[in-house]
Amino acid sequence: MSRMFFIAFLIISITCPAQKTTSNDWKMKTENAEFLHRAMKQVTDVIVHDIFSPPVTSRTYAYVSVAAYETLIQGNNNYTSLAGQLHDLEALPIKENKIEYSPTLAAVHALLTTSKHFVLSEEKIDGFEKTLLEEFRTLGIPKTTYDSSIAYGQQVAEHIIAWANKDNYKQIQSMSDYRVRNDVGSWKPTPPAYMKAIEPNWNKLRTFMIDSAQQFKPVPPPPFSTDTASTFYKDVVAVYEKVNTNTAEENEIANFWDCNPFKMNVRGHVMYATKKISPNGHWMNITSLTCKKSNASVLKSAEAYATVAVTLADAFISCWDEKYRSSVIRPETYINQHIDPNWLPVLQTPPFPEYTSGHSVVSSAAAIMLGKLFGETFEFSDNTEVEFGLPVRNFGSFKQAAEEAAISRFYGGIHYMPAIVNGQEEGYAIGAFFANNLRTNSK
């Protein structure tokens, strides 16, 4: 009897698979954060190609990241919408419960569709999305699910674009350029291209969560002076002497955090540009590699992108507000006029006033938000600059990376120490404001 039972059991085991393939297997395959990371990297690549200024880049990242986050959290009680928290963002379209969706597919489509509203090279986004969507189709998503996911992602994208269209950006672009002041102590265009000042009216952009561009106004910079006993002169000499005595490691740090989207190169009578990632693009990439190292879900990854991006965006508004209020002269200009006409900084001086340091502000703000999400002692290897020919740098925390990003501007010869130290305080305050007040995960 027992022998017959064993044979029957064996036959059943052979003819009936232990785990039957179901029609929902596509769900596990599509809810993969890598799709989101690849979409965000494509946006970064197009931003680099299109040569966006750092403030404009921060605006783009904020809107596309919010689009992805809001798409993914619909119907998920563990996450809170940013509607009602970010200025003028109204409740997002609601998914129909009776229809099945792929949240990741919908979110990727929302992110990429939104991004096309901001970039110049739309065709690069189109081509990438076409390839990505073909990958989704090969995973066995039912046609009705595929179509409903794309349709919902489109709804969210249109909602976010409508929100973005009311942030005063178009009006800012039609405002007058910055008029260079004649006094000796104010910012002047710098070599080699002597470009006009970038985004002098950025403080008029609608903020994302801070009350206004002035909410985290830093202390004023030291007053301009050519008196050798003055604080300002001593700050200038500190930059001059630091660049002249930099170690190889300090020069490497300066170049690693350069993040100049449009470095102008001069070879005789030929001038050409080198395109690189922006400082906020660098921190968005740090967000990406952090999510990957921690095996963050697609929802957690979207939360990280969105919270870091809106923090960066308001940090830029705050920083740019101060830059054009104080209009501090750059070290290169001062040193060439008053100390050494042949002196050159390690880095090319960017085309906007000196105070406060943008890297110091935005890096400090991003570090606070990332520390909240992933821990204050999260170790990571930053490979952001590898594609631009620079080696990996290792950090024991986000704050350590932010501190290195800040001091890199001193090593690079493009900022005085007050812009760095006070910029860090400005950034830490903005980061803490977002970390303490922006609600995402409801657990």
PDB file of N, CA and C in Angstrom, residues 249-284:
ATOM      1  N   GLU A 249      46.485  66.351  -3.305  1.00  0.00           N
ATOM      2  CA  GLU A 249      45.184  65.894  -2.825  1.00  0.00           C
ATOM      3  C   GLU A 249      44.162  67.031  -2.823  1.00  0.00           C
ATOM      4  N   GLU A 250      44.592  68.211  -2.432  1.00  0.00           N
ATOM      5  CA  GLU A 250      43.674  69.364  -2.400  1.00  0.00           C
ATOM      6  C   GLU A 250      43.259  69.777  -3.809  1.00  0.00           C
ATOM      7  N   ASN A 251      44.161  69.698  -4.751  1.00  0.00           N
ATOM      8  CA  ASN A 251      43.801  69.978  -6.144  1.00  0.00           C
ATOM      9  C   ASN A 251      42.839  68.923  -6.679  1.00  0.00           C
ATOM     10  N   GLU A 252      43.064  67.671  -6.267  1.00  0.00           N
ATOM     11  CA  GLU A 252      42.158  66.597  -6.684  1.00  0.00           C
ATOM     12  C   GLU A 252      40.763  66.831  -6.128  1.00  0.00           C
ATOM     13  N   ILE A 253      40.671  67.261  -4.875  1.00  0.00           N
ATOM     14  CA  ILE A 253      39.371  67.556  -4.259  1.00  0.00           C
ATOM     15  C   ILE A 253      38.685  68.704  -4.991  1.00  0.00           C
ATOM     16  N   ALA A 254      39.445  69.745  -5.314  1.00  0.00           N
ATOM     17  CA  ALA A 254      38.874  70.883  -6.033  1.00  0.00           C
ATOM     18  C   ALA A 254      38.281  70.440  -7.366  1.00  0.00           C
ATOM     19  N   ASN A 255      39.013  69.635  -8.096  1.00  0.00           N
ATOM     20  CA  ASN A 255      38.533  69.195  -9.410  1.00  0.00           C
ATOM     21  C   ASN A 255      37.378  68.208  -9.315  1.00  0.00           C
ATOM     22  N   PHE A 256      37.404  67.359  -8.281  1.00  0.00           N
ATOM     23  CA  PHE A 256      36.325  66.381  -8.120  1.00  0.00           C
ATOM     24  C   PHE A 256      34.975  67.077  -7.947  1.00  0.00           C
ATOM     25  N   TRP A 257      34.960  68.172  -7.177  1.00  0.00           N
ATOM     26  CA  TRP A 257      33.705  68.879  -6.896  1.00  0.00           C
ATOM     27  C   TRP A 257      33.512  70.095  -7.804  1.00  0.00           C
ATOM     28  N   ASP A 258      34.280  70.206  -8.857  1.00  0.00           N
ATOM     29  CA  ASP A 258      34.170  71.375  -9.740  1.00  0.00           C
ATOM     30  C   ASP A 258      32.741  71.554 -10.242  1.00  0.00           C
ATOM     31  N   CYS A 259      32.198  70.479 -10.863  1.00  0.00           N
ATOM     32  CA  CYS A 259      30.783  70.458 -11.284  1.00  0.00           C
ATOM     33  C   CYS A 259      30.398  71.717 -12.062  1.00  0.00           C
ATOM     34  N   ASN A 260      31.262  72.121 -12.966  1.00  0.00           N
ATOM     35  CA  ASN A 260      31.001  73.295 -13.810  1.00  0.00           C
ATOM     36  C   ASN A 260      30.316  72.831 -15.092  1.00  0.00           C
ATOM     37  N   PRO A 261      29.029  73.130 -15.267  1.00  0.00           N
ATOM     38  CA  PRO A 261      28.305  72.621 -16.435  1.00  0.00           C
ATOM     39  C   PRO A 261      28.837  73.143 -17.764  1.00  0.00           C
ATOM     40  N   PHE A 262      29.607  74.270 -17.710  1.00  0.00           N
ATOM     41  CA  PHE A 262      30.045  74.887 -18.961  1.00  0.00           C
ATOM     42  C   PHE A 262      31.428  75.507 -18.764  1.00  0.00           C
ATOM     43  N   LYS A 263      32.441  74.653 -18.728  1.00  0.00           N
ATOM     44  CA  LYS A 263      33.809  75.137 -18.585  1.00  0.00           C
ATOM     45  C   LYS A 263      34.324  75.551 -19.953  1.00  0.00           C
ATOM     46  N   MET A 264      34.777  76.779 -20.055  1.00  0.00           N
ATOM     47  CA  MET A 264      35.280  77.287 -21.318  1.00  0.00           C
ATOM     48  C   MET A 264      36.786  77.048 -21.420  1.00  0.00           C
ATOM     49  N   ASN A 265      37.200  76.403 -22.500  1.00  0.00           N
ATOM     50  CA  ASN A 265      38.611  76.113 -22.734  1.00  0.00           C
ATOM     51  C   ASN A 265      39.140  77.000 -23.861  1.00  0.00           C
ATOM     52  N   VAL A 266      40.337  77.530 -23.680  1.00  0.00           N
ATOM     53  CA  VAL A 266      40.941  78.407 -24.684  1.00  0.00           C
ATOM     54  C   VAL A 266      42.263  77.802 -25.142  1.00  0.00           C
ATOM     55  N   ARG A 267      42.371  77.588 -26.425  1.00  0.00           N
ATOM     56  CA  ARG A 267      43.609  77.108 -27.037  1.00  0.00           C
ATOM     57  C   ARG A 267      43.959  78.061 -28.175  1.00  0.00           C
ATOM     58  N   GLY A 268      44.841  79.021 -27.887  1.00  0.00           N
ATOM     59  CA  GLY A 268      45.173  80.020 -28.893  1.00  0.00           C
ATOM     60  C   GLY A 268      43.944  80.864 -29.222  1.00  0.00           C
ATOM     61  N   HIS A 269      43.549  80.831 -30.483  1.00  0.00           N
ATOM     62  CA  HIS A 269      42.364  81.575 -30.913  1.00  0.00           C
ATOM     63  C   HIS A 269      41.097  80.715 -30.897  1.00  0.00           C
ATOM     64  N   VAL A 270      41.233  79.471 -30.436  1.00  0.00           N
ATOM     65  CA  VAL A 270      40.091  78.551 -30.417  1.00  0.00           C
ATOM     66  C   VAL A 270      39.516  78.481 -29.000  1.00  0.00           C
ATOM     67  N   MET A 271      38.197  78.589 -28.915  1.00  0.00           N
ATOM     68  CA  MET A 271      37.520  78.485 -27.622  1.00  0.00           C
ATOM     69  C   MET A 271      36.427  77.423 -27.738  1.00  0.00           C
ATOM     70  N   TYR A 272      36.400  76.489 -26.793  1.00  0.00           N
ATOM     71  CA  TYR A 272      35.388  75.446 -26.813  1.00  0.00           C
ATOM     72  C   TYR A 272      34.993  75.096 -25.388  1.00  0.00           C
ATOM     73  N   ALA A 273      33.814  74.497 -25.253  1.00  0.00           N
ATOM     74  CA  ALA A 273      33.279  74.216 -23.917  1.00  0.00           C
ATOM     75  C   ALA A 273      33.402  72.739 -23.572  1.00  0.00           C
ATOM     76  N   THR A 274      33.617  72.488 -22.286  1.00  0.00           N
ATOM     77  CA  THR A 274      33.566  71.132 -21.736  1.00  0.00           C
ATOM     78  C   THR A 274      32.305  71.035 -20.883  1.00  0.00           C
ATOM     79  N   LYS A 275      31.475  70.048 -21.179  1.00  0.00           N
ATOM     80  CA  LYS A 275      30.227  69.875 -20.443  1.00  0.00           C
ATOM     81  C   LYS A 275      30.430  68.920 -19.274  1.00  0.00           C
ATOM     82  N   LYS A 276      29.917  69.315 -18.102  1.00  0.00           N
ATOM     83  CA  LYS A 276      30.016  68.466 -16.922  1.00  0.00           C
ATOM     84  C   LYS A 276      28.719  68.539 -16.131  1.00  0.00           C
ATOM     85  N   ILE A 277      28.627  67.655 -15.165  1.00  0.00           N
ATOM     86  CA  ILE A 277      27.443  67.603 -14.306  1.00  0.00           C
ATOM     87  C   ILE A 277      27.426  68.825 -13.388  1.00  0.00           C
ATOM     88  N   SER A 278      26.236  69.259 -12.989  1.00  0.00           N
ATOM     89  CA  SER A 278      26.083  70.399 -12.089  1.00  0.00           C
ATOM     90  C   SER A 278      26.219  69.929 -10.632  1.00  0.00           C
ATOM     91  N   PRO A 279      26.384  70.862  -9.675  1.00  0.00           N
ATOM     92  CA  PRO A 279      26.486  70.425  -8.276  1.00  0.00           C
ATOM     93  C   PRO A 279      25.249  69.687  -7.778  1.00  0.00           C
ATOM     94  N   ASN A 280      24.057  70.131  -8.184  1.00  0.00           N
ATOM     95  CA  ASN A 280      22.863  69.402  -7.744  1.00  0.00           C
ATOM     96  C   ASN A 280      22.718  68.081  -8.493  1.00  0.00           C
ATOM     97  N   GLY A 281      23.200  68.029  -9.733  1.00  0.00           N
ATOM     98  CA  GLY A 281      23.229  66.750 -10.438  1.00  0.00           C
ATOM     99  C   GLY A 281      24.136  65.758  -9.726  1.00  0.00           C
ATOM    100  N   HIS A 282      25.237  66.274  -9.192  1.00  0.00           N
ATOM    101  CA  HIS A 282      26.162  65.424  -8.433  1.00  0.00           C
ATOM    102  C   HIS A 282      25.448  64.839  -7.207  1.00  0.00           C
ATOM    103  N   TRP A 283      24.686  65.664  -6.497  1.00  0.00           N
ATOM    104  CA  TRP A 283      23.998  65.167  -5.300  1.00  0.00           C
ATOM    105  C   TRP A 283      22.813  64.268  -5.641  1.00  0.00           C
ATOM    106  N   MET A 284      22.200  64.481  -6.784  1.00  0.00           N
ATOM    107  CA  MET A 284      21.150  63.546  -7.212  1.00  0.00           C
ATOM    108  C   MET A 284      21.764  62.189  -7.552  1.00  0.00           C
TER     109      MET A 284
END
